[in-house]
């Protein structure tokens, strides 16, 4: 609703938010911010089956939050910074619209006459 | 529906409730504060249930227009409106950058007097939204958390880590 007035976000935010709504996927992203990892690495970390992890990675990949690249025999998942930034900006702009507006409202209110005094 | 995802924002103003109500419902004051760092132009304003407020916010690059329809106007404590983005002819459209973001949002603002101050509570919920729109909004709210909590912090942390 509160479309950005300044930036031109082109990421699929619907997919991003859907992907981020799951705590395991958020945690996977956090891990990927440290290192690029294979499905096997991640599955070991979570005590989850590789197919289950693959499913989560597919959701993240579709949202373009990660990309996959070949590394010898295995494929590594890597975080995509721009998409993450797009999502953060969207949330910030929604917040800034309202905190910015309400800050301005504070100023407007300070300039208004006291209703009790103006009645007399 | 009580289990509907909603986003809530609270704020305390150092002003009497009469003035806060006036600042929210008088277009002269609204244009001064609604929309940060943009020129707000109010093209139409009818403060009554079913009445319409046509709002334009002029940014540096382009304008954003929205159509607001008042639902409940109970001075000085409660104001409910439906807000939708529109094209240049005031036809309601979905967000081009986020097609599954709810096309129409219901915004409820409530005011409560507390001594010399006024407590404001803003609540957003999707209005007549499709399943996809509701899911999208729920995903966003989940990430916004209470007061832009968990999700924002996680994302900020991830970004900070990437920069390190």
PDB file of C-alpha atoms in Angstrom:
ATOM      1  CA  UNK A   1       0.000   0.000   0.000  1.00  0.00           C
ATOM      2  CA  UNK A   2       2.633   2.494   1.017  1.00  0.00           C
ATOM      3  CA  UNK A   3       4.571   2.352  -2.171  1.00  0.00           C
ATOM      4  CA  UNK A   4       7.993   3.815  -1.952  1.00  0.00           C
ATOM      5  CA  UNK A   5       8.296   7.407  -3.074  1.00  0.00           C
ATOM      6  CA  UNK A   6      12.034   7.249  -3.412  1.00  0.00           C
ATOM      7  CA  UNK A   7      13.366   3.837  -4.293  1.00  0.00           C
ATOM      8  CA  UNK A   8      12.400   1.477  -7.018  1.00  0.00           C
ATOM      9  CA  UNK A   9      12.019  -1.917  -5.404  1.00  0.00           C
ATOM     10  CA  UNK A  10      11.955  -4.671  -7.951  1.00  0.00           C
ATOM     11  CA  UNK A  11      12.204  -7.745  -5.772  1.00  0.00           C
ATOM     12  CA  UNK A  12       9.250 -10.079  -5.409  1.00  0.00           C
ATOM     13  CA  UNK A  13       8.343  -8.995  -1.913  1.00  0.00           C
ATOM     14  CA  UNK A  14       5.392 -11.349  -1.705  1.00  0.00           C
ATOM     15  CA  UNK A  15       7.709 -14.310  -2.140  1.00  0.00           C
ATOM     16  CA  UNK A  16      10.266 -12.765   0.203  1.00  0.00           C
ATOM     17  CA  UNK A  17       7.812 -12.261   3.037  1.00  0.00           C
ATOM     18  CA  UNK A  18       6.337 -15.727   2.554  1.00  0.00           C
ATOM     19  CA  UNK A  19       9.855 -17.193   2.680  1.00  0.00           C
ATOM     20  CA  UNK A  20      10.778 -15.197   5.770  1.00  0.00           C
ATOM     21  CA  UNK A  21       7.642 -16.191   7.667  1.00  0.00           C
ATOM     22  CA  UNK A  22       9.252 -19.501   8.632  1.00  0.00           C
ATOM     23  CA  UNK A  23      11.701 -19.520  11.584  1.00  0.00           C
ATOM     24  CA  UNK A  24      13.842 -22.351  10.157  1.00  0.00           C
ATOM     25  CA  UNK A  25      14.289 -20.457   6.902  1.00  0.00           C
ATOM     26  CA  UNK A  26      15.194 -17.288   8.779  1.00  0.00           C
ATOM     27  CA  UNK A  27      17.772 -19.259  10.703  1.00  0.00           C
ATOM     28  CA  UNK A  28      19.176 -20.788   7.533  1.00  0.00           C
ATOM     29  CA  UNK A  29      19.609 -17.272   6.129  1.00  0.00           C
ATOM     30  CA  UNK A  30      21.469 -16.237   9.226  1.00  0.00           C
ATOM     31  CA  UNK A  31      23.846 -19.165   8.808  1.00  0.00           C
ATOM     32  CA  UNK A  32      24.327 -18.379   5.140  1.00  0.00           C
ATOM     33  CA  UNK A  33      25.317 -14.844   6.093  1.00  0.00           C
ATOM     34  CA  UNK A  34      28.443 -16.387   7.640  1.00  0.00           C
ATOM     35  CA  UNK A  35      29.313 -19.009   5.012  1.00  0.00           C
ATOM     36  CA  UNK A  36      28.075 -20.518   1.799  1.00  0.00           C
ATOM     37  CA  UNK A  37      26.795 -23.973   2.677  1.00  0.00           C
ATOM     38  CA  UNK A  38      25.728 -27.201   0.996  1.00  0.00           C
ATOM     39  CA  UNK A  39      22.445 -28.972   1.712  1.00  0.00           C
ATOM     40  CA  UNK A  40      24.451 -31.566   3.607  1.00  0.00           C
ATOM     41  CA  UNK A  41      26.101 -28.955   5.850  1.00  0.00           C
ATOM     42  CA  UNK A  42      22.750 -27.438   6.709  1.00  0.00           C
ATOM     43  CA  UNK A  43      21.009 -30.788   7.259  1.00  0.00           C
ATOM     44  CA  UNK A  44      23.695 -31.747   9.796  1.00  0.00           C
ATOM     45  CA  UNK A  45      23.193 -28.464  11.642  1.00  0.00           C
ATOM     46  CA  UNK A  46      19.453 -28.933  11.994  1.00  0.00           C
ATOM     47  CA  UNK A  47      19.111 -32.662  12.391  1.00  0.00           C
ATOM     48  CA  UNK A  48      16.721 -32.556   9.450  1.00  0.00           C
ATOM     49  CA  UNK A  49      16.618 -34.731   6.361  1.00  0.00           C
ATOM     50  CA  UNK A  50      18.316 -33.404   3.232  1.00  0.00           C
ATOM     51  CA  UNK A  51      15.035 -33.413   1.260  1.00  0.00           C
ATOM     52  CA  UNK A  52      13.434 -31.273   4.003  1.00  0.00           C
ATOM     53  CA  UNK A  53      16.309 -28.788   3.831  1.00  0.00           C
ATOM     54  CA  UNK A  54      16.188 -28.823   0.018  1.00  0.00           C
ATOM     55  CA  UNK A  55      12.536 -27.833   0.219  1.00  0.00           C
ATOM     56  CA  UNK A  56      13.337 -24.851   2.430  1.00  0.00           C
ATOM     57  CA  UNK A  57      16.188 -23.835   0.117  1.00  0.00           C
ATOM     58  CA  UNK A  58      13.869 -23.995  -2.876  1.00  0.00           C
ATOM     59  CA  UNK A  59      11.486 -21.542  -1.212  1.00  0.00           C
ATOM     60  CA  UNK A  60      14.403 -19.221  -0.434  1.00  0.00           C
ATOM     61  CA  UNK A  61      15.722 -19.572  -3.969  1.00  0.00           C
ATOM     62  CA  UNK A  62      12.341 -18.788  -5.523  1.00  0.00           C
ATOM     63  CA  UNK A  63      12.219 -15.642  -3.394  1.00  0.00           C
ATOM     64  CA  UNK A  64      15.729 -14.864  -4.674  1.00  0.00           C
ATOM     65  CA  UNK A  65      16.964 -14.614  -1.127  1.00  0.00           C
ATOM     66  CA  UNK A  66      19.673 -17.143  -1.997  1.00  0.00           C
ATOM     67  CA  UNK A  67      21.393 -18.455  -5.084  1.00  0.00           C
ATOM     68  CA  UNK A  68      22.928 -21.868  -5.717  1.00  0.00           C
ATOM     69  CA  UNK A  69      26.284 -22.452  -7.286  1.00  0.00           C
ATOM     70  CA  UNK A  70      28.303 -25.533  -8.111  1.00  0.00           C
ATOM     71  CA  UNK A  71      31.363 -26.249  -5.985  1.00  0.00           C
ATOM     72  CA  UNK A  72      33.034 -29.426  -7.186  1.00  0.00           C
ATOM     73  CA  UNK A  73      30.621 -32.254  -6.483  1.00  0.00           C
ATOM     74  CA  UNK A  74      28.223 -30.286  -4.346  1.00  0.00           C
ATOM     75  CA  UNK A  75      26.060 -27.207  -4.780  1.00  0.00           C
ATOM     76  CA  UNK A  76      26.459 -24.385  -2.341  1.00  0.00           C
ATOM     77  CA  UNK A  77      23.740 -22.010  -1.236  1.00  0.00           C
ATOM     78  CA  UNK A  78      24.728 -18.357  -0.926  1.00  0.00           C
ATOM     79  CA  UNK A  79      22.843 -15.363   0.375  1.00  0.00           C
ATOM     80  CA  UNK A  80      21.720 -12.706  -2.119  1.00  0.00           C
ATOM     81  CA  UNK A  81      22.261  -9.371  -0.492  1.00  0.00           C
ATOM     82  CA  UNK A  82      20.130  -7.153  -2.783  1.00  0.00           C
ATOM     83  CA  UNK A  83      16.913  -9.035  -2.176  1.00  0.00           C
ATOM     84  CA  UNK A  84      17.402  -8.865   1.550  1.00  0.00           C
ATOM     85  CA  UNK A  85      18.050  -5.159   1.292  1.00  0.00           C
ATOM     86  CA  UNK A  86      14.908  -4.690  -0.779  1.00  0.00           C
ATOM     87  CA  UNK A  87      12.821  -6.374   1.905  1.00  0.00           C
ATOM     88  CA  UNK A  88      14.437  -4.398   4.698  1.00  0.00           C
ATOM     89  CA  UNK A  89      13.850  -1.169   2.791  1.00  0.00           C
ATOM     90  CA  UNK A  90      10.202  -1.988   2.259  1.00  0.00           C
ATOM     91  CA  UNK A  91       9.643  -2.585   5.980  1.00  0.00           C
ATOM     92  CA  UNK A  92      11.641   0.521   6.838  1.00  0.00           C
ATOM     93  CA  UNK A  93       9.637   2.667   4.463  1.00  0.00           C
ATOM     94  CA  UNK A  94       6.344   1.487   5.903  1.00  0.00           C
ATOM     95  CA  UNK A  95       7.704   2.270   9.356  1.00  0.00           C
ATOM     96  CA  UNK A  96       9.238   5.568   8.287  1.00  0.00           C
ATOM     97  CA  UNK A  97       6.013   6.688   6.658  1.00  0.00           C
ATOM     98  CA  UNK A  98       4.229   6.445   9.970  1.00  0.00           C
ATOM     99  CA  UNK A  99       6.964   7.405  12.407  1.00  0.00           C
ATOM    100  CA  UNK A 100       7.871  10.313  10.108  1.00  0.00           C
ATOM    101  CA  UNK A 101       4.240  11.410   9.808  1.00  0.00           C
ATOM    102  CA  UNK A 102       3.618  11.122  13.521  1.00  0.00           C
ATOM    103  CA  UNK A 103       6.778  13.120  14.265  1.00  0.00           C
ATOM    104  CA  UNK A 104       5.335  15.851  12.069  1.00  0.00           C
ATOM    105  CA  UNK A 105       2.021  15.515  13.884  1.00  0.00           C
ATOM    106  CA  UNK A 106       3.872  16.207  17.152  1.00  0.00           C
ATOM    107  CA  UNK A 107       5.047  19.509  15.705  1.00  0.00           C
ATOM    108  CA  UNK A 108       1.554  20.395  14.407  1.00  0.00           C
ATOM    109  CA  UNK A 109       0.040  19.655  17.824  1.00  0.00           C
ATOM    110  CA  UNK A 110       2.612  21.820  19.580  1.00  0.00           C
ATOM    111  CA  UNK A 111       1.473  24.755  17.446  1.00  0.00           C
ATOM    112  CA  UNK A 112      -2.238  24.341  18.121  1.00  0.00           C
ATOM    113  CA  UNK A 113      -4.000  26.512  20.710  1.00  0.00           C
ATOM    114  CA  UNK A 114      -5.114  24.926  23.969  1.00  0.00           C
ATOM    115  CA  UNK A 115      -8.822  24.037  23.494  1.00  0.00           C
ATOM    116  CA  UNK A 116      -9.645  25.132  27.069  1.00  0.00           C
ATOM    117  CA  UNK A 117      -8.175  28.594  26.554  1.00  0.00           C
ATOM    118  CA  UNK A 118      -9.546  29.133  23.063  1.00  0.00           C
ATOM    119  CA  UNK A 119     -13.098  28.510  24.278  1.00  0.00           C
ATOM    120  CA  UNK A 120     -13.098  31.531  26.612  1.00  0.00           C
TER     121      UNK A 120
ATOM    122  CA  UNK B   1     -12.078 -12.426  12.512  1.00  0.00           C
ATOM    123  CA  UNK B   2     -10.035 -12.329  15.680  1.00  0.00           C
ATOM    124  CA  UNK B   3      -7.152 -14.426  14.325  1.00  0.00           C
ATOM    125  CA  UNK B   4      -6.631 -12.048  11.408  1.00  0.00           C
ATOM    126  CA  UNK B   5      -3.078 -10.714  11.172  1.00  0.00           C
ATOM    127  CA  UNK B   6      -2.880  -7.101  12.228  1.00  0.00           C
ATOM    128  CA  UNK B   7      -0.255  -4.496  12.737  1.00  0.00           C
ATOM    129  CA  UNK B   8      -0.463  -2.191  15.736  1.00  0.00           C
ATOM    130  CA  UNK B   9       1.408   1.009  16.530  1.00  0.00           C
ATOM    131  CA  UNK B  10       1.044   3.028  19.724  1.00  0.00           C
ATOM    132  CA  UNK B  11       2.082   6.546  20.490  1.00  0.00           C
ATOM    133  CA  UNK B  12       1.537   9.123  23.236  1.00  0.00           C
ATOM    134  CA  UNK B  13       1.041  12.761  22.261  1.00  0.00           C
ATOM    135  CA  UNK B  14       1.683  15.669  24.552  1.00  0.00           C
ATOM    136  CA  UNK B  15      -1.618  17.297  23.611  1.00  0.00           C
ATOM    137  CA  UNK B  16      -5.277  17.230  24.655  1.00  0.00           C
ATOM    138  CA  UNK B  17      -7.529  14.739  22.881  1.00  0.00           C
ATOM    139  CA  UNK B  18      -9.580  17.528  21.232  1.00  0.00           C
ATOM    140  CA  UNK B  19      -6.489  18.793  19.432  1.00  0.00           C
ATOM    141  CA  UNK B  20      -5.316  15.326  18.399  1.00  0.00           C
ATOM    142  CA  UNK B  21      -8.760  14.601  16.958  1.00  0.00           C
ATOM    143  CA  UNK B  22      -8.731  17.913  15.112  1.00  0.00           C
ATOM    144  CA  UNK B  23      -5.264  17.278  13.674  1.00  0.00           C
ATOM    145  CA  UNK B  24      -6.486  13.900  12.364  1.00  0.00           C
ATOM    146  CA  UNK B  25      -9.779  15.090  10.915  1.00  0.00           C
ATOM    147  CA  UNK B  26      -9.245  18.652   9.681  1.00  0.00           C
ATOM    148  CA  UNK B  27      -7.683  18.562   6.180  1.00  0.00           C
ATOM    149  CA  UNK B  28      -5.839  21.791   6.884  1.00  0.00           C
ATOM    150  CA  UNK B  29      -3.879  20.074   9.671  1.00  0.00           C
ATOM    151  CA  UNK B  30      -3.751  16.645   7.992  1.00  0.00           C
ATOM    152  CA  UNK B  31      -1.947  18.034   4.962  1.00  0.00           C
ATOM    153  CA  UNK B  32       0.711  19.400   7.291  1.00  0.00           C
ATOM    154  CA  UNK B  33       1.728  16.092   8.806  1.00  0.00           C
ATOM    155  CA  UNK B  34       0.373  13.134   6.780  1.00  0.00           C
ATOM    156  CA  UNK B  35       3.224  11.821   4.607  1.00  0.00           C
ATOM    157  CA  UNK B  36       6.796  12.474   5.699  1.00  0.00           C
ATOM    158  CA  UNK B  37       8.989  14.707   3.571  1.00  0.00           C
ATOM    159  CA  UNK B  38       6.431  14.942   0.754  1.00  0.00           C
ATOM    160  CA  UNK B  39       3.860  17.501  -0.339  1.00  0.00           C
ATOM    161  CA  UNK B  40       0.454  16.248   0.680  1.00  0.00           C
ATOM    162  CA  UNK B  41      -2.399  17.538  -1.453  1.00  0.00           C
ATOM    163  CA  UNK B  42      -5.943  16.775  -0.351  1.00  0.00           C
ATOM    164  CA  UNK B  43      -8.184  16.768  -3.444  1.00  0.00           C
ATOM    165  CA  UNK B  44     -11.425  15.861  -1.672  1.00  0.00           C
ATOM    166  CA  UNK B  45     -12.352  15.397   1.955  1.00  0.00           C
ATOM    167  CA  UNK B  46     -15.687  14.374   3.422  1.00  0.00           C
ATOM    168  CA  UNK B  47     -15.444  13.352   7.054  1.00  0.00           C
ATOM    169  CA  UNK B  48     -18.528  11.173   7.435  1.00  0.00           C
ATOM    170  CA  UNK B  49     -19.181   7.429   7.231  1.00  0.00           C
ATOM    171  CA  UNK B  50     -18.932   6.608   3.510  1.00  0.00           C
ATOM    172  CA  UNK B  51     -17.263   9.964   2.839  1.00  0.00           C
ATOM    173  CA  UNK B  52     -14.157  10.079   0.649  1.00  0.00           C
ATOM    174  CA  UNK B  53     -10.698  11.575   1.098  1.00  0.00           C
ATOM    175  CA  UNK B  54      -8.637  11.725  -2.092  1.00  0.00           C
ATOM    176  CA  UNK B  55      -5.008  12.148  -1.162  1.00  0.00           C
ATOM    177  CA  UNK B  56      -1.939  12.832  -3.262  1.00  0.00           C
ATOM    178  CA  UNK B  57       1.588  12.681  -1.940  1.00  0.00           C
ATOM    179  CA  UNK B  58       4.106  14.337  -4.197  1.00  0.00           C
ATOM    180  CA  UNK B  59       7.558  12.827  -3.862  1.00  0.00           C
ATOM    181  CA  UNK B  60      10.660  13.873  -5.736  1.00  0.00           C
ATOM    182  CA  UNK B  61      10.167  11.393  -8.543  1.00  0.00           C
ATOM    183  CA  UNK B  62       6.436  10.806  -8.716  1.00  0.00           C
ATOM    184  CA  UNK B  63       3.125  11.096  -6.938  1.00  0.00           C
ATOM    185  CA  UNK B  64       1.397   8.465  -4.908  1.00  0.00           C
ATOM    186  CA  UNK B  65      -2.356   8.730  -4.780  1.00  0.00           C
ATOM    187  CA  UNK B  66      -4.761   7.021  -2.465  1.00  0.00           C
ATOM    188  CA  UNK B  67      -8.469   6.873  -1.912  1.00  0.00           C
ATOM    189  CA  UNK B  68      -9.620   6.762   1.657  1.00  0.00           C
ATOM    190  CA  UNK B  69     -13.213   5.993   2.597  1.00  0.00           C
ATOM    191  CA  UNK B  70     -14.292   6.795   6.136  1.00  0.00           C
ATOM    192  CA  UNK B  71     -16.189   4.022   7.900  1.00  0.00           C
ATOM    193  CA  UNK B  72     -16.588   5.138  11.469  1.00  0.00           C
ATOM    194  CA  UNK B  73     -16.239   8.697  12.714  1.00  0.00           C
ATOM    195  CA  UNK B  74     -16.759   8.918  16.474  1.00  0.00           C
ATOM    196  CA  UNK B  75     -15.280  12.130  17.863  1.00  0.00           C
ATOM    197  CA  UNK B  76     -12.983  12.365  19.681  1.00  0.00           C
ATOM    198  CA  UNK B  77     -12.112   8.713  20.225  1.00  0.00           C
ATOM    199  CA  UNK B  78     -12.363   6.561  17.118  1.00  0.00           C
ATOM    200  CA  UNK B  79     -11.751   6.868  13.410  1.00  0.00           C
ATOM    201  CA  UNK B  80     -11.867   3.996  10.920  1.00  0.00           C
ATOM    202  CA  UNK B  81     -11.059   4.217   7.245  1.00  0.00           C
ATOM    203  CA  UNK B  82     -10.326   2.027   4.236  1.00  0.00           C
ATOM    204  CA  UNK B  83      -7.241   2.984   2.302  1.00  0.00           C
ATOM    205  CA  UNK B  84      -6.395   1.911  -1.259  1.00  0.00           C
ATOM    206  CA  UNK B  85      -3.778   3.023  -3.748  1.00  0.00           C
ATOM    207  CA  UNK B  86      -5.137   4.557  -6.922  1.00  0.00           C
ATOM    208  CA  UNK B  87      -4.011   5.547 -10.402  1.00  0.00           C
ATOM    209  CA  UNK B  88      -4.030   9.171 -11.579  1.00  0.00           C
ATOM    210  CA  UNK B  89      -7.819   8.974 -12.134  1.00  0.00           C
ATOM    211  CA  UNK B  90      -8.523   7.729  -8.598  1.00  0.00           C
ATOM    212  CA  UNK B  91      -9.274   4.157  -9.710  1.00  0.00           C
ATOM    213  CA  UNK B  92      -8.215   1.672  -7.064  1.00  0.00           C
ATOM    214  CA  UNK B  93      -5.194  -0.419  -8.078  1.00  0.00           C
ATOM    215  CA  UNK B  94      -2.994  -3.011  -6.413  1.00  0.00           C
ATOM    216  CA  UNK B  95       0.561  -2.134  -5.515  1.00  0.00           C
ATOM    217  CA  UNK B  96       2.624  -2.589  -8.708  1.00  0.00           C
ATOM    218  CA  UNK B  97       5.696  -3.616  -6.739  1.00  0.00           C
ATOM    219  CA  UNK B  98       3.841  -5.983  -4.497  1.00  0.00           C
ATOM    220  CA  UNK B  99       0.747  -7.383  -6.211  1.00  0.00           C
ATOM    221  CA  UNK B 100      -0.281  -9.554  -3.274  1.00  0.00           C
ATOM    222  CA  UNK B 101      -0.137  -6.737  -0.737  1.00  0.00           C
ATOM    223  CA  UNK B 102      -3.769  -6.186   0.343  1.00  0.00           C
ATOM    224  CA  UNK B 103      -5.382  -3.760  -2.109  1.00  0.00           C
ATOM    225  CA  UNK B 104      -7.491  -2.248   0.628  1.00  0.00           C
ATOM    226  CA  UNK B 105      -6.353  -1.872   4.189  1.00  0.00           C
ATOM    227  CA  UNK B 106      -8.561  -0.969   7.089  1.00  0.00           C
ATOM    228  CA  UNK B 107      -6.984   1.507   9.436  1.00  0.00           C
ATOM    229  CA  UNK B 108      -8.468   2.068  12.859  1.00  0.00           C
ATOM    230  CA  UNK B 109      -7.141   4.833  15.071  1.00  0.00           C
ATOM    231  CA  UNK B 110      -8.307   5.208  18.643  1.00  0.00           C
ATOM    232  CA  UNK B 111      -7.564   8.012  21.064  1.00  0.00           C
ATOM    233  CA  UNK B 112      -7.701   7.980  24.827  1.00  0.00           C
ATOM    234  CA  UNK B 113      -7.222  10.898  27.189  1.00  0.00           C
ATOM    235  CA  UNK B 114      -4.619  10.416  29.913  1.00  0.00           C
ATOM    236  CA  UNK B 115      -4.141  13.538  31.982  1.00  0.00           C
ATOM    237  CA  UNK B 116      -2.750  16.189  29.655  1.00  0.00           C
ATOM    238  CA  UNK B 117      -1.709  13.555  27.148  1.00  0.00           C
ATOM    239  CA  UNK B 118      -3.430  11.477  24.511  1.00  0.00           C
ATOM    240  CA  UNK B 119      -2.695   7.825  23.840  1.00  0.00           C
ATOM    241  CA  UNK B 120      -3.121   6.818  20.208  1.00  0.00           C
ATOM    242  CA  UNK B 121      -3.455   3.245  18.963  1.00  0.00           C
ATOM    243  CA  UNK B 122      -3.248   2.567  15.239  1.00  0.00           C
ATOM    244  CA  UNK B 123      -4.321  -0.836  13.932  1.00  0.00           C
ATOM    245  CA  UNK B 124      -4.058  -2.046  10.349  1.00  0.00           C
ATOM    246  CA  UNK B 125      -5.874  -5.089   8.989  1.00  0.00           C
ATOM    247  CA  UNK B 126      -6.445  -6.235   5.395  1.00  0.00           C
ATOM    248  CA  UNK B 127      -9.995  -5.512   4.203  1.00  0.00           C
ATOM    249  CA  UNK B 128     -11.880  -7.985   2.017  1.00  0.00           C
ATOM    250  CA  UNK B 129      -8.553  -9.500   1.126  1.00  0.00           C
ATOM    251  CA  UNK B 130      -7.927 -12.595  -0.957  1.00  0.00           C
ATOM    252  CA  UNK B 131      -6.129 -15.537   0.644  1.00  0.00           C
ATOM    253  CA  UNK B 132      -2.929 -14.523  -1.136  1.00  0.00           C
ATOM    254  CA  UNK B 133      -3.222 -10.956   0.152  1.00  0.00           C
ATOM    255  CA  UNK B 134      -3.877 -12.132   3.686  1.00  0.00           C
ATOM    256  CA  UNK B 135      -0.890 -14.477   3.543  1.00  0.00           C
ATOM    257  CA  UNK B 136       1.329 -11.701   2.224  1.00  0.00           C
ATOM    258  CA  UNK B 137       0.236  -9.305   4.949  1.00  0.00           C
ATOM    259  CA  UNK B 138       0.606 -11.985   7.636  1.00  0.00           C
ATOM    260  CA  UNK B 139       4.130 -12.656   6.374  1.00  0.00           C
ATOM    261  CA  UNK B 140       5.002  -8.979   6.584  1.00  0.00           C
ATOM    262  CA  UNK B 141       3.457  -8.548  10.032  1.00  0.00           C
ATOM    263  CA  UNK B 142       5.260 -11.652  11.242  1.00  0.00           C
ATOM    264  CA  UNK B 143       8.488 -10.033  10.159  1.00  0.00           C
ATOM    265  CA  UNK B 144       7.637  -6.636  11.506  1.00  0.00           C
ATOM    266  CA  UNK B 145       6.865  -8.217  14.853  1.00  0.00           C
ATOM    267  CA  UNK B 146       5.771  -6.091  17.719  1.00  0.00           C
ATOM    268  CA  UNK B 147       7.271  -2.648  17.314  1.00  0.00           C
ATOM    269  CA  UNK B 148       9.399  -3.784  14.392  1.00  0.00           C
ATOM    270  CA  UNK B 149      10.973  -6.455  16.523  1.00  0.00           C
ATOM    271  CA  UNK B 150      12.240  -9.892  15.696  1.00  0.00           C
ATOM    272  CA  UNK B 151      12.161  -9.913  11.909  1.00  0.00           C
ATOM    273  CA  UNK B 152      13.661  -6.481  11.489  1.00  0.00           C
ATOM    274  CA  UNK B 153      16.422  -7.222  13.949  1.00  0.00           C
ATOM    275  CA  UNK B 154      17.189 -10.494  12.256  1.00  0.00           C
ATOM    276  CA  UNK B 155      17.369  -8.843   8.854  1.00  0.00           C
ATOM    277  CA  UNK B 156      19.449  -5.968  10.192  1.00  0.00           C
ATOM    278  CA  UNK B 157      21.771  -8.460  11.837  1.00  0.00           C
ATOM    279  CA  UNK B 158      22.144 -10.464   8.653  1.00  0.00           C
ATOM    280  CA  UNK B 159      22.954  -7.301   6.733  1.00  0.00           C
ATOM    281  CA  UNK B 160      25.453  -6.213   9.362  1.00  0.00           C
ATOM    282  CA  UNK B 161      27.124  -9.612   9.275  1.00  0.00           C
ATOM    283  CA  UNK B 162      27.374  -9.446   5.507  1.00  0.00           C
ATOM    284  CA  UNK B 163      29.100  -6.095   5.727  1.00  0.00           C
ATOM    285  CA  UNK B 164      31.643  -7.417   8.234  1.00  0.00           C
TER     286      UNK B 164
END
